[in-house]
Amino acid sequence: MNPFEKLPIDKQKRIVDASISEFADRDYETASMNKVVERAGIAKGSLFNYFKTKGSLYYHIYHLAIGEVKSYLRKVRDETAGLPFEDRLAKIVDSGVQFISDHPRLARIYFRLIYSADSPDRQKIVSELQKLSDDYLGEIIQDAMDRGEVDSKLNKTQTVFYLDAVLNRFLKEYHESSNGNQFDRDEWVKGITTFFIKGLR
Amino acid sequence: MNPFEKLPIDKQKRIVDASISEFADRDYETASMNKVVERAGIAKGSLFNYFKTKGSLYYHIYHLAIGEVKSYLRKVRDETAGLPFEDRLAKIVDSGVQFISDHPRLARIYFRLIYSADSPDRQKIVSELQKLSDDYLGEIIQDAMDRGEVDSKLNKTQTVFYLDAVLNRFLKEYHESSNGNQFDRDEWVKGITTFFIKGLR
DNA sequence: TCTTATATTGACCGGGTGGTCAAGTTAATA
DNA sequence: TATTAACTTGACCACCCGGTCAATATAAGA
């Protein structure tokens, strides 16, 4: 049993919280272990006792973030299992927006990881995430094809790619503009769904 | 007249080349002025004589990259002015791929800037680039609307957004996978164009 | 209570950073 | 050629980094 898990829960929480904030504010290379201990109110030696390296702390936090993302995806997939493609798509976008509102710092870490360059094992992590997304969207596309809502002769890889590109970009834009000028969420959701319905049938 | 411009051209080139390599290899925060002088074979003091700060050197290089991108965009816009939307779209993708092949390091700097987090004035630069892309794609969409190839009742902002999202993502993917497993460029170009033709008409 | 084991601390290490500047080199002028 | 002006150099500065470890505080066991 590693030393971190033996800690009182509230202390664990303080450390995790400080780490999330730091990795959300700065990218991996520039994030500072000194700042983490400062934020968490513990000594540097302690942090390196719980996590041997900066990389292993990052690994811990990143898995936490991915876990949350996964559970959101699973939830929306199951809740919309019977719905038509159009409604399903709208729900996916909505739940993405919801996730960003609920976990802005985790969303930041997620986008940093996807789009930025230098985290340890970046390539591995990104392709793991890509597979997750591909499987998820692939399943939904397949359902829509089976129901005849989407042209089943389409190249599935490409179709998933378009969906992933537009959805991710939309959420990223939403995330970045989340302070200040909001854009009309409903209109965008409607626009995106009709665009795909037409483009894929 | 700033001291850098007074330098012999080949020395300027050496410095610019070294800087491009460094900013392509590492993101802004982790790129090192020490490494730049090492690569360029000049003394540190000299570099800081030509460019007062790291930020101003980055600014210089970034403008160089954007200039190249702009000239590529202008070229493909003018060369395809009379063509139908479908062919135009294909040409745009092609020329993007071409740019990445011709200027891999500049492409890297571009993607770093777009997707990564911490360059000086990042927000300003990114919105400047976004405007460039919006104007460019907006013009092409408008042409297609005028010719009746695209439904003119569509929300133009959204339409441009979808185009931008898919094109950028495709080029990014192409860029990242450019070592090793190539994917079938023609099939993707065909897939993307027909998807948009159907989705937008 | 005394002793042993464990958890916590922060000064310290080697190394890298952007940036400076006195001293040395080269070029231009008279 | 002698003098001045401009350029070039790299040792040096303060600061920050991830990581270590002897010393100290705390908890457990006898």
CSV table of C-alpha atoms (C1' of nucleotides) in Angstrom, one decimal:
chain,number,residue,atom,x,y,z
A,1,MET,CA,0.0,0.0,0.0
A,2,ASN,CA,1.6,3.3,-1.1
A,3,PRO,CA,2.0,6.0,1.5
A,4,PHE,CA,-0.4,8.4,-0.1
A,5,GLU,CA,-3.4,6.1,0.4
A,6,LYS,CA,-2.6,5.8,4.1
A,7,LEU,CA,-3.1,9.6,4.6
A,8,PRO,CA,-6.2,11.0,6.2
A,9,ILE,CA,-8.8,11.6,3.5
A,10,ASP,CA,-8.9,15.4,4.0
A,11,LYS,CA,-5.2,15.6,3.6
A,12,GLN,CA,-5.3,13.5,0.4
A,13,LYS,CA,-8.0,15.8,-0.9
A,14,ARG,CA,-6.0,18.9,-0.2
A,15,ILE,CA,-3.0,17.5,-2.1
A,16,VAL,CA,-5.1,16.3,-5.0
A,17,ASP,CA,-6.9,19.7,-5.1
A,18,ALA,CA,-3.7,21.6,-5.1
A,19,SER,CA,-2.3,19.4,-7.9
A,20,ILE,CA,-5.3,19.7,-10.1
A,21,SER,CA,-5.1,23.5,-9.8
A,22,GLU,CA,-1.4,23.6,-10.6
A,23,PHE,CA,-1.7,21.2,-13.6
A,24,ALA,CA,-4.7,23.1,-14.8
A,25,ASP,CA,-2.9,26.5,-14.6
A,26,ARG,CA,0.4,25.5,-16.2
A,27,ASP,CA,1.3,22.7,-18.6
A,28,TYR,CA,3.3,19.7,-17.5
A,29,GLU,CA,6.8,21.1,-17.9
A,30,THR,CA,6.1,24.5,-16.3
A,31,ALA,CA,3.9,23.1,-13.5
A,32,SER,CA,5.9,23.3,-10.3
A,33,MET,CA,6.1,20.9,-7.4
A,34,ASN,CA,7.1,23.8,-5.2
A,35,LYS,CA,3.8,25.5,-6.0
A,36,VAL,CA,1.9,22.3,-5.3
A,37,VAL,CA,3.4,21.9,-1.8
A,38,GLU,CA,2.8,25.6,-1.2
A,39,ARG,CA,-0.9,25.3,-2.3
A,40,ALA,CA,-1.4,22.1,-0.3
A,41,GLY,CA,0.4,23.5,2.8
A,42,ILE,CA,2.7,20.6,3.2
A,43,ALA,CA,6.5,20.1,3.1
A,44,LYS,CA,8.3,19.3,-0.1
A,45,GLY,CA,9.8,16.2,1.3
A,46,SER,CA,6.3,14.8,2.1
A,47,LEU,CA,5.0,15.3,-1.4
A,48,PHE,CA,8.0,13.4,-2.8
A,49,ASN,CA,7.4,10.7,-0.2
A,50,TYR,CA,3.8,10.2,-1.5
A,51,PHE,CA,4.8,10.5,-5.2
A,52,LYS,CA,8.3,9.6,-6.1
A,53,THR,CA,8.4,11.9,-9.1
A,54,LYS,CA,6.5,14.8,-10.7
A,55,GLY,CA,5.6,12.4,-13.5
A,56,SER,CA,3.9,9.9,-11.1
A,57,LEU,CA,1.9,12.7,-9.5
A,58,TYR,CA,0.8,13.8,-12.9
A,59,TYR,CA,-0.2,10.3,-13.8
A,60,HIS,CA,-2.3,10.1,-10.7
A,61,ILE,CA,-4.1,13.3,-11.5
A,62,TYR,CA,-4.5,12.5,-15.1
A,63,HIS,CA,-6.2,9.2,-14.3
A,64,LEU,CA,-8.5,10.9,-12.0
A,65,ALA,CA,-9.6,13.3,-14.8
A,66,ILE,CA,-10.0,10.5,-17.4
A,67,GLY,CA,-12.1,8.6,-14.9
A,68,GLU,CA,-14.5,11.5,-14.6
A,69,VAL,CA,-14.7,11.9,-18.4
A,70,LYS,CA,-15.3,8.2,-18.9
A,71,SER,CA,-18.1,8.1,-16.3
A,72,TYR,CA,-19.8,11.1,-18.1
A,73,LEU,CA,-19.5,9.4,-21.4
A,74,ARG,CA,-20.9,6.2,-20.1
A,75,LYS,CA,-23.8,8.0,-18.5
A,76,VAL,CA,-24.9,9.9,-21.6
A,77,ARG,CA,-24.4,6.8,-23.8
A,78,ASP,CA,-26.7,4.7,-21.5
A,79,GLU,CA,-29.3,7.4,-20.9
A,80,THR,CA,-29.7,8.0,-24.6
A,81,ALA,CA,-29.5,4.4,-25.8
A,82,GLY,CA,-33.0,4.3,-27.4
A,83,LEU,CA,-33.2,7.8,-28.8
A,84,PRO,CA,-32.9,8.9,-32.4
A,85,PHE,CA,-29.5,10.0,-33.7
A,86,GLU,CA,-30.4,13.6,-33.7
A,87,ASP,CA,-31.4,13.7,-30.1
A,88,ARG,CA,-28.5,11.6,-29.1
A,89,LEU,CA,-26.1,14.0,-30.7
A,90,ALA,CA,-27.7,17.0,-29.0
A,91,LYS,CA,-27.4,15.2,-25.6
A,92,ILE,CA,-23.7,14.5,-26.2
A,93,VAL,CA,-23.0,18.1,-26.8
A,94,ASP,CA,-25.0,19.1,-23.9
A,95,SER,CA,-23.3,16.7,-21.5
A,96,GLY,CA,-19.9,17.9,-22.7
A,97,VAL,CA,-20.9,21.5,-21.9
A,98,GLN,CA,-22.2,20.2,-18.6
A,99,PHE,CA,-18.9,18.5,-17.8
A,100,ILE,CA,-17.0,21.6,-18.5
A,101,SER,CA,-19.2,23.6,-16.1
A,102,ASP,CA,-19.0,20.9,-13.4
A,103,HIS,CA,-15.2,20.3,-13.7
A,104,PRO,CA,-13.6,23.3,-15.3
A,105,ARG,CA,-10.1,22.4,-14.0
A,106,LEU,CA,-10.3,18.8,-15.1
A,107,ALA,CA,-11.5,20.0,-18.5
A,108,ARG,CA,-8.5,22.2,-18.7
A,109,ILE,CA,-6.2,19.4,-18.0
A,110,TYR,CA,-8.0,17.2,-20.6
A,111,PHE,CA,-7.6,19.9,-23.3
A,112,ARG,CA,-4.0,20.6,-22.4
A,113,LEU,CA,-3.3,16.9,-22.7
A,114,ILE,CA,-5.0,16.5,-26.0
A,115,TYR,CA,-3.7,19.6,-27.7
A,116,SER,CA,-0.5,20.4,-26.0
A,117,ALA,CA,2.8,18.8,-26.5
A,118,ASP,CA,4.9,17.7,-23.6
A,119,SER,CA,3.5,15.4,-20.9
A,120,PRO,CA,5.2,12.1,-20.1
A,121,ASP,CA,3.9,9.3,-22.2
A,122,ARG,CA,1.8,11.8,-24.1
A,123,GLN,CA,1.6,9.7,-27.2
A,124,LYS,CA,0.4,6.7,-25.3
A,125,ILE,CA,-2.2,8.6,-23.3
A,126,VAL,CA,-3.5,10.5,-26.4
A,127,SER,CA,-4.0,7.3,-28.4
A,128,GLU,CA,-5.7,5.7,-25.4
A,129,LEU,CA,-8.1,8.7,-25.3
A,130,GLN,CA,-8.5,8.6,-29.0
A,131,LYS,CA,-9.5,5.0,-28.8
A,132,LEU,CA,-12.0,5.7,-26.1
A,133,SER,CA,-13.6,8.5,-28.1
A,134,ASP,CA,-13.5,6.4,-31.3
A,135,ASP,CA,-15.2,3.4,-29.6
A,136,TYR,CA,-17.8,5.7,-28.1
A,137,LEU,CA,-18.7,7.6,-31.2
A,138,GLY,CA,-18.3,4.5,-33.3
A,139,GLU,CA,-20.9,2.7,-31.3
A,140,ILE,CA,-23.4,5.6,-31.7
A,141,ILE,CA,-22.7,5.9,-35.4
A,142,GLN,CA,-23.2,2.1,-35.8
A,143,ASP,CA,-26.5,2.3,-33.9
A,144,ALA,CA,-27.7,5.1,-36.2
A,145,MET,CA,-26.6,3.1,-39.3
A,146,ASP,CA,-28.5,0.1,-38.1
A,147,ARG,CA,-31.6,2.2,-37.7
A,148,GLY,CA,-31.1,3.7,-41.1
A,149,GLU,CA,-30.7,7.2,-39.8
A,150,VAL,CA,-27.2,7.4,-41.3
A,151,ASP,CA,-26.0,6.1,-44.6
A,152,SER,CA,-24.5,2.7,-43.8
A,153,LYS,CA,-22.3,2.8,-46.9
A,154,LEU,CA,-20.3,5.6,-45.4
A,155,ASN,CA,-16.7,5.1,-44.2
A,156,LYS,CA,-17.1,4.7,-40.5
A,157,THR,CA,-13.6,5.8,-39.6
A,158,GLN,CA,-14.0,9.0,-41.5
A,159,THR,CA,-17.5,9.6,-40.1
A,160,VAL,CA,-16.3,9.2,-36.6
A,161,PHE,CA,-13.4,11.6,-37.4
A,162,TYR,CA,-15.7,14.4,-38.5
A,163,LEU,CA,-17.9,14.0,-35.4
A,164,ASP,CA,-14.9,13.9,-33.1
A,165,ALA,CA,-13.3,17.0,-34.8
A,166,VAL,CA,-16.4,19.2,-34.6
A,167,LEU,CA,-17.5,18.1,-31.1
A,168,ASN,CA,-14.0,18.5,-29.6
A,169,ARG,CA,-13.5,21.8,-31.3
A,170,PHE,CA,-16.8,23.1,-30.2
A,171,LEU,CA,-16.2,22.1,-26.6
A,172,LYS,CA,-12.8,23.6,-26.6
A,173,GLU,CA,-14.1,26.9,-27.9
A,174,TYR,CA,-16.9,26.8,-25.3
A,175,HIS,CA,-14.3,26.0,-22.6
A,176,GLU,CA,-12.0,28.9,-23.6
A,177,SER,CA,-14.8,31.5,-23.9
A,178,SER,CA,-16.4,30.4,-20.7
A,179,ASN,CA,-15.4,33.6,-19.1
A,180,GLY,CA,-17.3,36.5,-20.7
A,181,ASN,CA,-19.0,36.4,-24.1
A,182,GLN,CA,-21.2,33.3,-24.0
A,183,PHE,CA,-22.6,32.1,-27.3
A,184,ASP,CA,-26.1,30.8,-27.9
A,185,ARG,CA,-25.7,27.2,-26.8
A,186,ASP,CA,-29.1,25.9,-28.1
A,187,GLU,CA,-28.6,27.4,-31.6
A,188,TRP,CA,-25.2,25.8,-31.9
A,189,VAL,CA,-26.4,22.4,-30.7
A,190,LYS,CA,-29.3,22.6,-33.3
A,191,GLY,CA,-26.9,23.8,-36.0
A,192,ILE,CA,-24.4,21.0,-35.4
A,193,THR,CA,-27.0,18.2,-35.3
A,194,THR,CA,-28.8,19.3,-38.5
A,195,PHE,CA,-25.4,19.7,-40.2
A,196,PHE,CA,-24.5,16.1,-39.4
A,197,ILE,CA,-27.9,14.7,-40.1
A,198,LYS,CA,-27.7,16.1,-43.6
A,199,GLY,CA,-24.1,15.4,-44.1
A,200,LEU,CA,-24.3,11.7,-43.1
A,201,ARG,CA,-27.7,10.5,-44.5
B,1,MET,CA,17.0,50.4,-38.0
B,2,ASN,CA,17.3,47.5,-35.5
B,3,PRO,CA,20.7,45.8,-35.2
B,4,PHE,CA,19.4,42.4,-36.5
B,5,GLU,CA,18.6,43.8,-39.9
B,6,LYS,CA,22.1,45.3,-40.3
B,7,LEU,CA,23.6,41.8,-40.0
B,8,PRO,CA,24.9,40.0,-43.1
B,9,ILE,CA,22.1,38.0,-44.6
B,10,ASP,CA,23.7,34.6,-44.1
B,11,LYS,CA,24.1,35.3,-40.4
B,12,GLN,CA,20.5,36.4,-40.1
B,13,LYS,CA,19.5,33.2,-41.8
B,14,ARG,CA,21.6,31.1,-39.4
B,15,ILE,CA,19.9,32.8,-36.4
B,16,VAL,CA,16.4,32.5,-37.8
B,17,ASP,CA,17.0,28.9,-38.7
B,18,ALA,CA,18.2,28.0,-35.3
B,19,SER,CA,15.3,29.8,-33.7
B,20,ILE,CA,12.7,28.1,-35.9
B,21,SER,CA,14.2,24.7,-34.9
B,22,GLU,CA,14.2,25.5,-31.3
B,23,PHE,CA,10.6,26.9,-31.2
B,24,ALA,CA,9.5,23.9,-33.3
B,25,ASP,CA,11.1,21.4,-30.9
B,26,ARG,CA,9.9,22.9,-27.6
B,27,ASP,CA,7.0,25.1,-26.6
B,28,TYR,CA,7.5,28.7,-25.8
B,29,GLU,CA,8.2,28.3,-22.1
B,30,THR,CA,10.7,25.5,-22.4
B,31,ALA,CA,12.4,26.7,-25.5
B,32,SER,CA,15.9,27.9,-24.5
B,33,MET,CA,17.8,31.0,-25.6
B,34,ASN,CA,21.0,29.1,-24.6
B,35,LYS,CA,20.1,26.4,-27.1
B,36,VAL,CA,19.4,29.0,-29.8
B,37,VAL,CA,22.8,30.6,-29.5
B,38,GLU,CA,24.4,27.2,-29.4
B,39,ARG,CA,22.6,26.1,-32.6
B,40,ALA,CA,23.3,29.4,-34.3
B,41,GLY,CA,27.0,29.4,-33.3
B,42,ILE,CA,26.9,33.0,-31.8
B,43,ALA,CA,27.4,34.4,-28.4
B,44,LYS,CA,24.5,34.9,-26.0
B,45,GLY,CA,25.2,38.6,-25.7
B,46,SER,CA,24.8,39.0,-29.4
B,47,LEU,CA,21.4,37.4,-29.6
B,48,PHE,CA,20.2,39.6,-26.8
B,49,ASN,CA,21.6,42.5,-28.7
B,50,TYR,CA,19.5,41.6,-31.8
B,51,PHE,CA,16.4,40.7,-29.8
B,52,LYS,CA,16.0,42.3,-26.4
B,53,THR,CA,13.9,39.5,-25.0
B,54,LYS,CA,12.9,35.9,-25.7
B,55,GLY,CA,9.4,37.2,-26.4
B,56,SER,CA,10.6,39.5,-29.1
B,57,LEU,CA,12.5,36.8,-30.8
B,58,TYR,CA,9.4,34.6,-30.7
B,59,TYR,CA,7.4,37.4,-32.1
B,60,HIS,CA,9.8,37.7,-35.0
B,61,ILE,CA,9.7,34.0,-35.8
B,62,TYR,CA,6.0,33.7,-35.4
B,63,HIS,CA,5.4,36.5,-37.9
B,64,LEU,CA,7.6,34.8,-40.3
B,65,ALA,CA,5.5,31.6,-40.0
B,66,ILE,CA,2.2,33.4,-40.3
B,67,GLY,CA,3.5,35.3,-43.4
B,68,GLU,CA,4.2,31.9,-45.1
B,69,VAL,CA,0.8,30.6,-44.1
B,70,LYS,CA,-0.9,33.7,-45.5
B,71,SER,CA,0.9,33.5,-48.8
B,72,TYR,CA,-0.1,29.9,-49.2
B,73,LEU,CA,-3.8,30.7,-48.4
B,74,ARG,CA,-3.8,33.7,-50.8
B,75,LYS,CA,-2.3,31.5,-53.5
B,76,VAL,CA,-4.8,28.7,-53.3
B,77,ARG,CA,-7.7,31.2,-53.0
B,78,ASP,CA,-6.7,33.0,-56.2
B,79,GLU,CA,-5.8,29.9,-58.1
B,80,THR,CA,-9.2,28.3,-57.5
B,81,ALA,CA,-11.3,31.4,-57.8
B,82,GLY,CA,-13.5,30.1,-60.6
B,83,LEU,CA,-13.8,26.5,-59.6
B,84,PRO,CA,-16.8,24.8,-58.1
B,85,PHE,CA,-17.0,24.5,-54.3
B,86,GLU,CA,-16.1,20.8,-54.4
B,87,ASP,CA,-12.9,21.2,-56.3
B,88,ARG,CA,-12.0,24.3,-54.3
B,89,LEU,CA,-12.3,22.4,-51.0
B,90,ALA,CA,-10.1,19.6,-52.3
B,91,LYS,CA,-7.5,22.1,-53.4
B,92,ILE,CA,-7.5,23.7,-49.9
B,93,VAL,CA,-6.9,20.4,-48.2
B,94,ASP,CA,-4.2,19.6,-50.7
B,95,SER,CA,-2.4,22.8,-50.3
B,96,GLY,CA,-2.5,22.4,-46.6
B,97,VAL,CA,-0.8,19.1,-46.9
B,98,GLN,CA,1.7,20.6,-49.3
B,99,PHE,CA,2.5,23.4,-46.8
B,100,ILE,CA,3.2,20.9,-44.1
B,101,SER,CA,5.5,19.0,-46.4
B,102,ASP,CA,7.3,22.1,-47.5
B,103,HIS,CA,7.6,23.8,-44.0
B,104,PRO,CA,7.3,21.1,-41.4
B,105,ARG,CA,8.9,23.2,-38.7
B,106,LEU,CA,6.7,26.2,-39.4
B,107,ALA,CA,3.7,24.0,-39.3
B,108,ARG,CA,4.8,22.7,-36.0
B,109,ILE,CA,5.1,26.2,-34.6
B,110,TYR,CA,1.7,27.0,-36.0
B,111,PHE,CA,0.0,24.0,-34.4
B,112,ARG,CA,1.8,24.6,-31.1
B,113,LEU,CA,0.5,28.2,-31.1
B,114,ILE,CA,-3.0,27.2,-32.0
B,115,TYR,CA,-3.5,24.4,-29.6
B,116,SER,CA,-1.0,24.9,-26.9
B,117,ALA,CA,-1.3,27.3,-24.0
B,118,ASP,CA,1.5,29.6,-23.1
B,119,SER,CA,3.0,32.0,-25.6
B,120,PRO,CA,3.1,35.7,-24.9
B,121,ASP,CA,0.0,37.4,-26.3
B,122,ARG,CA,-1.4,34.0,-27.1
B,123,GLN,CA,-5.0,35.2,-27.0
B,124,LYS,CA,-4.3,38.1,-29.3
B,125,ILE,CA,-2.3,36.0,-31.8
B,126,VAL,CA,-4.9,33.2,-31.8
B,127,SER,CA,-7.8,35.6,-32.5
B,128,GLU,CA,-5.8,37.2,-35.2
B,129,LEU,CA,-5.3,33.8,-36.8
B,130,GLN,CA,-8.9,32.9,-36.3
B,131,LYS,CA,-10.0,36.1,-38.1
B,132,LEU,CA,-7.6,35.3,-40.9
B,133,SER,CA,-9.1,31.8,-41.3
B,134,ASP,CA,-12.7,33.0,-40.8
B,135,ASP,CA,-12.3,35.7,-43.5
B,136,TYR,CA,-10.7,33.2,-45.9
B,137,LEU,CA,-13.2,30.4,-45.5
B,138,GLY,CA,-16.0,32.9,-45.2
B,139,GLU,CA,-15.2,34.2,-48.6
B,140,ILE,CA,-15.2,30.8,-50.1
B,141,ILE,CA,-18.5,29.8,-48.5
B,142,GLN,CA,-20.0,33.1,-49.7
B,143,ASP,CA,-18.9,32.4,-53.2
B,144,ALA,CA,-20.4,28.9,-53.0
B,145,MET,CA,-23.7,30.4,-51.7
B,146,ASP,CA,-23.8,32.9,-54.5
B,147,ARG,CA,-23.4,30.2,-57.0
B,148,GLY,CA,-26.1,28.1,-55.3
B,149,GLU,CA,-23.7,25.3,-54.4
B,150,VAL,CA,-24.4,25.8,-50.7
B,151,ASP,CA,-27.7,26.6,-49.0
B,152,SER,CA,-27.6,30.4,-48.6
B,153,LYS,CA,-30.0,30.2,-45.6
B,154,LEU,CA,-27.3,28.5,-43.5
B,155,ASN,CA,-25.7,30.3,-40.6
B,156,LYS,CA,-22.4,31.4,-42.1
B,157,THR,CA,-20.5,31.6,-38.8
B,158,GLN,CA,-21.5,28.1,-38.0
B,159,THR,CA,-20.7,26.8,-41.4
B,160,VAL,CA,-17.3,28.4,-41.4
B,161,PHE,CA,-16.7,26.8,-38.0
B,162,TYR,CA,-17.4,23.3,-39.2
B,163,LEU,CA,-15.1,23.7,-42.1
B,164,ASP,CA,-12.4,25.2,-39.9
B,165,ALA,CA,-12.7,22.5,-37.3
B,166,VAL,CA,-12.5,19.6,-39.7
B,167,LEU,CA,-9.8,21.0,-41.9
B,168,ASN,CA,-7.6,22.0,-39.0
B,169,ARG,CA,-8.0,18.7,-37.3
B,170,PHE,CA,-7.3,16.8,-40.4
B,171,LEU,CA,-4.1,18.7,-41.1
B,172,LYS,CA,-3.0,18.3,-37.5
B,173,GLU,CA,-3.5,14.6,-37.7
B,174,TYR,CA,-1.7,14.5,-41.0
B,175,HIS,CA,1.1,16.5,-39.5
B,176,GLU,CA,1.5,14.3,-36.4
B,177,SER,CA,1.4,11.1,-38.3
B,178,SER,CA,3.8,12.4,-41.0
B,179,ASN,CA,6.5,10.0,-39.8
B,180,GLY,CA,5.4,6.4,-40.5
B,181,ASN,CA,1.9,5.2,-41.2
B,182,GLN,CA,0.6,7.5,-43.9
B,183,PHE,CA,-3.1,7.5,-44.5
B,184,ASP,CA,-4.8,7.5,-47.9
B,185,ARG,CA,-4.8,11.2,-48.7
B,186,ASP,CA,-7.0,11.0,-51.8
B,187,GLU,CA,-9.7,9.0,-50.1
B,188,TRP,CA,-9.8,11.5,-47.2
B,189,VAL,CA,-9.9,14.5,-49.4
B,190,LYS,CA,-12.8,12.9,-51.3
B,191,GLY,CA,-14.6,11.9,-48.1
B,192,ILE,CA,-14.3,15.4,-46.6
B,193,THR,CA,-15.5,17.2,-49.7
B,194,THR,CA,-18.6,14.9,-50.2
B,195,PHE,CA,-19.4,15.1,-46.5
B,196,PHE,CA,-19.5,18.9,-46.7
B,197,ILE,CA,-21.3,19.1,-50.0
B,198,LYS,CA,-24.1,17.0,-48.6
B,199,GLY,CA,-24.1,18.6,-45.2
B,200,LEU,CA,-24.2,22.2,-46.5
B,201,ARG,CA,-26.5,22.0,-49.6
C,1,DT,C1',7.1,5.7,30.9
C,2,DC,C1',10.9,4.5,27.8
C,3,DT,C1',12.0,2.9,23.2
C,4,DT,C1',11.5,2.0,18.7
C,5,DA,C1',9.4,2.8,14.3
C,6,DT,C1',7.3,6.0,11.2
C,7,DA,C1',6.0,10.5,9.2
C,8,DT,C1',7.3,15.2,8.4
C,9,DT,C1',10.3,18.8,7.6
C,10,DG,C1',13.0,22.3,5.0
C,11,DA,C1',17.9,23.4,4.1
C,12,DC,C1',20.5,21.9,0.5
C,13,DC,C1',22.3,20.1,-4.2
C,14,DG,C1',23.4,20.3,-9.1
C,15,DG,C1',21.7,22.1,-13.0
C,16,DG,C1',19.1,25.1,-16.1
C,17,DT,C1',16.8,29.7,-17.0
C,18,DG,C1',16.5,34.7,-19.1
C,19,DG,C1',19.1,38.5,-19.0
C,20,DT,C1',23.5,41.8,-18.1
C,21,DC,C1',27.8,44.1,-18.9
C,22,DA,C1',32.8,45.0,-18.6
C,23,DA,C1',36.3,43.7,-21.5
C,24,DG,C1',38.1,42.5,-25.9
C,25,DT,C1',37.7,42.6,-31.1
C,26,DT,C1',36.8,44.5,-35.4
C,27,DA,C1',35.6,48.3,-38.6
C,28,DA,C1',35.4,53.2,-39.8
C,29,DT,C1',37.1,57.7,-39.8
C,30,DA,C1',40.7,61.3,-39.8
D,1,DT,C1',48.6,55.1,-38.5
D,2,DA,C1',46.1,56.8,-34.4
D,3,DT,C1',41.5,57.4,-32.5
D,4,DT,C1',37.1,56.6,-32.1
D,5,DA,C1',32.9,54.1,-32.7
D,6,DA,C1',30.3,49.8,-33.1
D,7,DC,C1',30.0,45.1,-32.5
D,8,DT,C1',30.9,40.6,-30.2
D,9,DT,C1',31.9,37.9,-26.4
D,10,DG,C1',31.2,34.7,-22.3
D,11,DA,C1',31.6,34.9,-17.4
D,12,DC,C1',28.4,36.2,-14.2
D,13,DC,C1',23.8,37.3,-11.7
D,14,DA,C1',19.5,36.2,-9.3
D,15,DC,C1',16.1,33.0,-9.6
D,16,DC,C1',13.7,28.7,-10.1
D,17,DC,C1',13.6,23.8,-10.9
D,18,DG,C1',13.0,18.5,-9.4
D,19,DG,C1',14.8,15.8,-6.1
D,20,DT,C1',17.5,14.3,-1.6
D,21,DC,C1',18.3,13.3,3.2
D,22,DA,C1',19.8,14.2,8.0
D,23,DA,C1',17.3,16.0,11.7
D,24,DT,C1',13.1,16.4,14.1
D,25,DA,C1',8.4,15.5,15.6
D,26,DT,C1',4.8,12.2,16.2
D,27,DA,C1',2.7,7.7,17.1
D,28,DA,C1',3.0,2.8,18.6
D,29,DG,C1',4.5,-0.9,21.4
D,30,DA,C1',6.5,-2.7,25.6
